[in-house]
Amino acid sequence: MSFDRIVILTGAGISAESGVDTFRDRNGIWSKVDYRDVATPEGFARNPRKVHGFYNERRRRLLGIRPNAAHEALARLEAAYGGSYLLVTQNIDDLHESAGSRRPVHMHGEVNSAFCEACGARSRWSGDMSINSQCPHCQTTGRMRVDVVWFGEMPYHMDRIEAALATCDLFVSIGTSGNVYPAAGFVEQARLAGAHTVELNLEPSEGCSSFEEALYGRATEVVPAFVSRLLAAEVDAAFERIVPLP
Ligand code: APR
């Protein structure tokens, strides 16, 4: 099978083997800290120091972390694939970019980006952030927050994502538990568009029954294998277009 319009969705599972914690696995992030305290606007209003501390720690832990074979396989797919391709990630890390993916869409934002609540500007941010941080654009102090989408907030780039889902012919979900909407609903939107749907995960996700095909295993094994298969099918299809079978 070859495809013309691919949408890929990734979650925390794709970065697990690089040493980035997932959220809902045993010893996951939400087993150690209450998401209401660190990933809601209400939690930020209640205790901004705690929230800054939480994301400063996540930003620091990313230093020195390298992308893995699954991130690299997707960068390879993007580079070699001739059709329309959209990589959507729920992850706030920069491992897709480090692996060479050119235009990942961060629907939940990025930990290395800051947002000023006074002027609305975004800025790249690498060090620690605090209640005394100053906006590089408007110089206002104390209104900076990490540019991450918290529970109860609208994810980014939804128009673009939904337009791609409405016309895709292949939807692949990688390393996500299918607990959080709207991402968990993407497979249904892709099915409505008539797309072939594939789940690549360590174990069946909450939405596993919605997928036509599934490969279970570690991302560093199943993603490169799937990408090689996909690219081989593309080559065959291209060959058939040139030399139609009798
Ligand atoms: N290879 C493949 N899949 C893996 C691996 C691995 N090495 N390790 C874990 N997984 C799978 C788990 O089985 C699980 O299904 O990755 C999934 C991770 O699920 P979650 O921890 O729930 O993370 P995710 O689905 O990305 O969370 C969605 O929820 O907390 C919010 O905003 C946060 O973006 C996040 C969203």
XYZ file of C-alpha atoms and ligand atoms in Angstrom:
282
model
C 0.000 0.000 0.000
C 1.324 3.477 -0.819
C -0.090 6.744 0.450
C -0.268 10.363 -0.716
C -1.174 12.281 2.458
C 0.248 11.176 5.810
C -0.472 12.500 9.292
C 1.676 11.249 12.175
C 0.857 11.877 15.849
C 3.459 11.293 18.541
C 3.262 11.219 22.324
C 5.550 10.787 25.312
C 6.253 7.146 24.471
C 8.443 8.109 21.488
C 10.824 9.979 23.824
C 10.824 7.409 26.652
C 13.912 5.556 25.414
C 15.777 8.868 25.221
C 15.225 9.232 28.971
C 12.206 11.569 28.982
C 9.539 10.456 31.477
C 6.077 9.606 30.219
C 3.013 10.759 32.149
C 0.782 7.797 32.939
C 3.125 4.807 32.978
C 4.258 3.319 36.295
C 6.504 5.992 37.915
C 5.191 8.410 35.292
C 5.213 12.187 35.910
C 1.566 12.298 37.082
C 2.290 9.601 39.692
C 4.772 12.022 41.305
C 3.056 15.407 40.979
C -0.592 16.419 40.766
C -1.260 17.752 37.260
C -3.742 20.258 38.754
C -0.838 21.937 40.584
C 1.569 22.241 37.641
C -0.393 21.904 34.388
C -3.482 24.121 34.833
C -3.901 27.927 34.714
C -5.467 27.667 38.179
C -2.373 25.882 39.533
C -0.164 28.618 38.047
C -2.278 31.364 39.639
C -2.171 29.551 42.980
C 1.581 28.861 43.049
C 3.650 30.221 40.109
C 6.932 29.341 41.831
C 5.968 25.662 41.927
C 5.014 25.680 38.247
C 8.198 27.493 37.183
C 10.185 24.980 39.246
C 8.463 22.032 37.570
C 9.196 23.232 34.003
C 12.681 24.502 34.874
C 13.437 20.967 36.026
C 12.010 19.474 32.779
C 13.941 22.001 30.655
C 17.188 21.247 32.497
C 16.668 17.478 32.172
C 16.406 17.856 28.393
C 19.946 19.202 28.215
C 22.197 16.408 26.975
C 19.261 14.151 26.002
C 19.564 12.795 22.467
C 16.850 11.747 20.014
C 16.494 7.991 19.455
C 16.033 5.702 16.454
C 12.273 6.375 16.384
C 12.719 10.158 16.110
C 15.416 9.600 13.481
C 13.210 7.249 11.440
C 10.497 9.919 11.221
C 13.040 12.518 10.081
C 14.147 10.021 7.425
C 10.526 9.500 6.340
C 9.927 13.270 6.081
C 13.071 13.686 3.953
C 12.409 10.732 1.609
C 8.649 10.880 1.288
C 7.240 12.609 -1.788
C 3.635 13.111 -0.667
C 2.093 15.545 1.827
C 3.350 14.871 5.326
C 2.401 16.367 8.692
C 4.084 15.444 11.974
C 2.000 16.471 14.987
C 3.486 16.006 18.446
C 1.978 16.279 21.901
C 5.511 16.429 23.285
C 7.038 19.665 24.555
C 10.611 18.392 24.090
C 12.769 19.266 21.036
C 13.821 15.740 20.087
C 12.008 15.678 16.734
C 13.907 18.819 15.719
C 17.197 17.418 17.088
C 16.655 14.309 14.953
C 16.233 16.480 11.851
C 12.464 16.731 11.482
C 11.940 20.099 9.812
C 8.414 21.135 10.736
C 6.961 19.232 13.682
C 3.723 20.820 14.898
C 3.785 21.162 18.705
C 0.095 21.076 19.571
C 0.847 21.256 23.340
C 3.582 23.878 23.008
C 7.305 23.700 23.803
C 9.253 23.803 27.070
C 11.980 25.867 25.340
C 9.495 28.606 24.506
C 8.104 31.350 26.757
C 4.895 33.341 26.575
C 4.387 36.848 27.976
C 0.904 37.304 29.423
C 1.344 41.105 29.201
C 2.138 41.545 25.480
C 1.361 38.066 24.089
C 4.845 37.642 22.568
C 6.620 34.304 22.425
C 10.373 33.940 22.843
C 12.838 31.046 22.782
C 13.771 30.279 26.364
C 16.662 28.077 27.518
C 17.445 28.952 31.184
C 15.300 28.931 34.304
C 12.157 31.039 34.447
C 10.807 32.702 37.601
C 8.287 35.251 38.820
C 11.031 37.845 38.242
C 11.674 36.942 34.617
C 11.399 39.809 32.137
C 9.788 39.670 28.707
C 12.471 40.188 26.006
C 9.867 42.055 23.920
C 7.965 44.388 26.269
C 10.367 44.262 29.260
C 7.464 43.592 31.604
C 8.586 41.604 34.635
C 6.580 38.825 36.297
C 4.158 37.939 33.504
C 6.197 35.203 31.845
C 4.999 31.600 31.679
C 6.222 28.505 29.870
C 4.626 28.264 26.402
C 2.933 24.949 27.096
C -0.789 24.141 26.698
C -2.250 23.276 30.083
C -5.351 21.227 30.870
C -8.432 23.312 30.076
C -6.579 25.373 27.443
C -6.989 25.153 23.654
C -4.172 23.244 21.877
C -2.216 25.058 19.170
C -2.515 24.723 15.374
C -5.865 22.894 15.533
C -7.143 24.337 12.220
C -4.108 23.063 10.351
C -4.215 19.678 12.083
C -7.922 19.154 11.411
C -7.565 20.174 7.773
C -4.828 17.559 7.325
C -6.846 14.865 9.146
C -9.851 15.552 6.920
C -7.887 14.657 3.771
C -5.220 12.183 4.957
C -5.058 8.608 3.629
C -2.700 7.341 6.334
C -2.814 8.211 10.052
C -0.138 6.826 12.367
C -0.244 7.247 16.159
C 3.036 6.632 18.020
C 3.716 6.386 21.773
C 0.517 7.861 23.141
C -1.977 6.370 25.618
C -5.021 7.972 24.009
C -6.194 9.527 27.273
C -6.116 13.192 26.291
C -8.419 14.945 23.834
C -8.466 16.374 21.216
C -5.413 14.237 20.212
C -7.148 11.013 21.285
C -9.949 11.783 18.805
C -7.693 12.227 15.765
C -7.972 8.560 14.786
C -11.757 8.871 14.429
C -11.361 12.009 12.303
C -8.867 10.178 10.073
C -11.164 7.146 9.784
C -13.984 9.441 8.687
C -11.680 10.654 5.919
C -11.233 7.012 4.853
C -7.615 6.855 5.994
C -5.740 3.693 6.894
C -5.040 3.943 10.633
C -2.010 2.481 12.445
C -1.045 2.404 16.124
C 2.633 1.971 17.096
C 2.935 1.696 20.880
C 4.407 -0.345 23.702
C 0.916 -1.663 24.535
C -2.652 -1.175 23.297
C -3.824 2.400 24.002
C -7.246 3.506 25.268
C -8.351 3.961 21.633
C -6.713 0.813 20.223
C -9.992 -0.589 18.856
C -10.234 2.367 16.478
C -7.077 1.391 14.604
C -7.076 -0.967 11.595
C -3.472 -1.991 12.189
C -1.186 -2.057 15.234
C 2.432 -2.889 15.961
C 3.269 -3.232 19.640
C 6.781 -2.904 20.943
C 9.387 -0.301 21.821
C 9.317 2.778 19.591
C 13.008 2.380 18.691
C 12.130 -0.989 17.147
C 8.642 -0.655 15.670
C 8.950 2.860 14.199
C 12.099 2.283 12.070
C 10.626 -1.041 10.851
C 7.331 0.640 9.926
C 9.075 3.543 8.178
C 11.268 1.172 6.137
C 8.195 -0.761 5.081
C 6.385 2.444 4.111
C 9.289 3.799 2.076
C 9.761 0.426 0.339
C 6.073 0.480 -0.643
C 6.517 4.013 -1.979
C 9.425 2.858 -4.140
C 7.387 -0.095 -5.450
C 4.438 2.169 -6.217
C 6.690 4.642 -8.004
C 8.229 1.778 -9.997
C 4.794 0.483 -10.937
C 3.849 3.941 -12.123
C 6.907 3.885 -14.417
C 6.683 0.206 -15.450
C 3.024 -0.784 -15.103
C 2.602 -4.476 -14.323
C 1.317 -6.445 -17.398
N 7.927 2.792 23.055
C 6.632 2.969 22.620
N 5.608 3.358 23.424
C 5.905 3.586 24.718
C 7.219 3.430 25.245
C 8.249 3.009 24.346
N 9.513 2.830 24.745
N 7.195 3.716 26.588
C 5.901 4.030 26.870
N 5.128 3.939 25.761
C 3.692 4.216 25.629
C 2.879 3.808 26.836
O 2.448 2.473 26.723
C 1.711 4.796 26.789
O 0.641 4.255 26.021
O 3.548 5.617 25.513
C 2.297 6.018 26.061
C 2.538 7.242 26.944
O 1.293 7.678 27.406
P 1.177 8.970 28.360
O 2.177 8.884 29.424
O -0.263 9.079 28.727
O 1.625 10.194 27.414
P 0.813 10.910 26.245
O -0.187 10.002 25.619
O 1.794 11.550 25.354
O 0.035 12.059 27.082
C -0.766 12.963 26.369
O -1.218 14.201 28.362
O -0.280 14.746 30.319
C -0.688 15.270 29.137
O 0.029 17.157 27.899
C 0.441 15.917 28.352
O 1.019 15.649 26.015
C 0.627 14.963 27.168
C -0.739 14.322 27.029
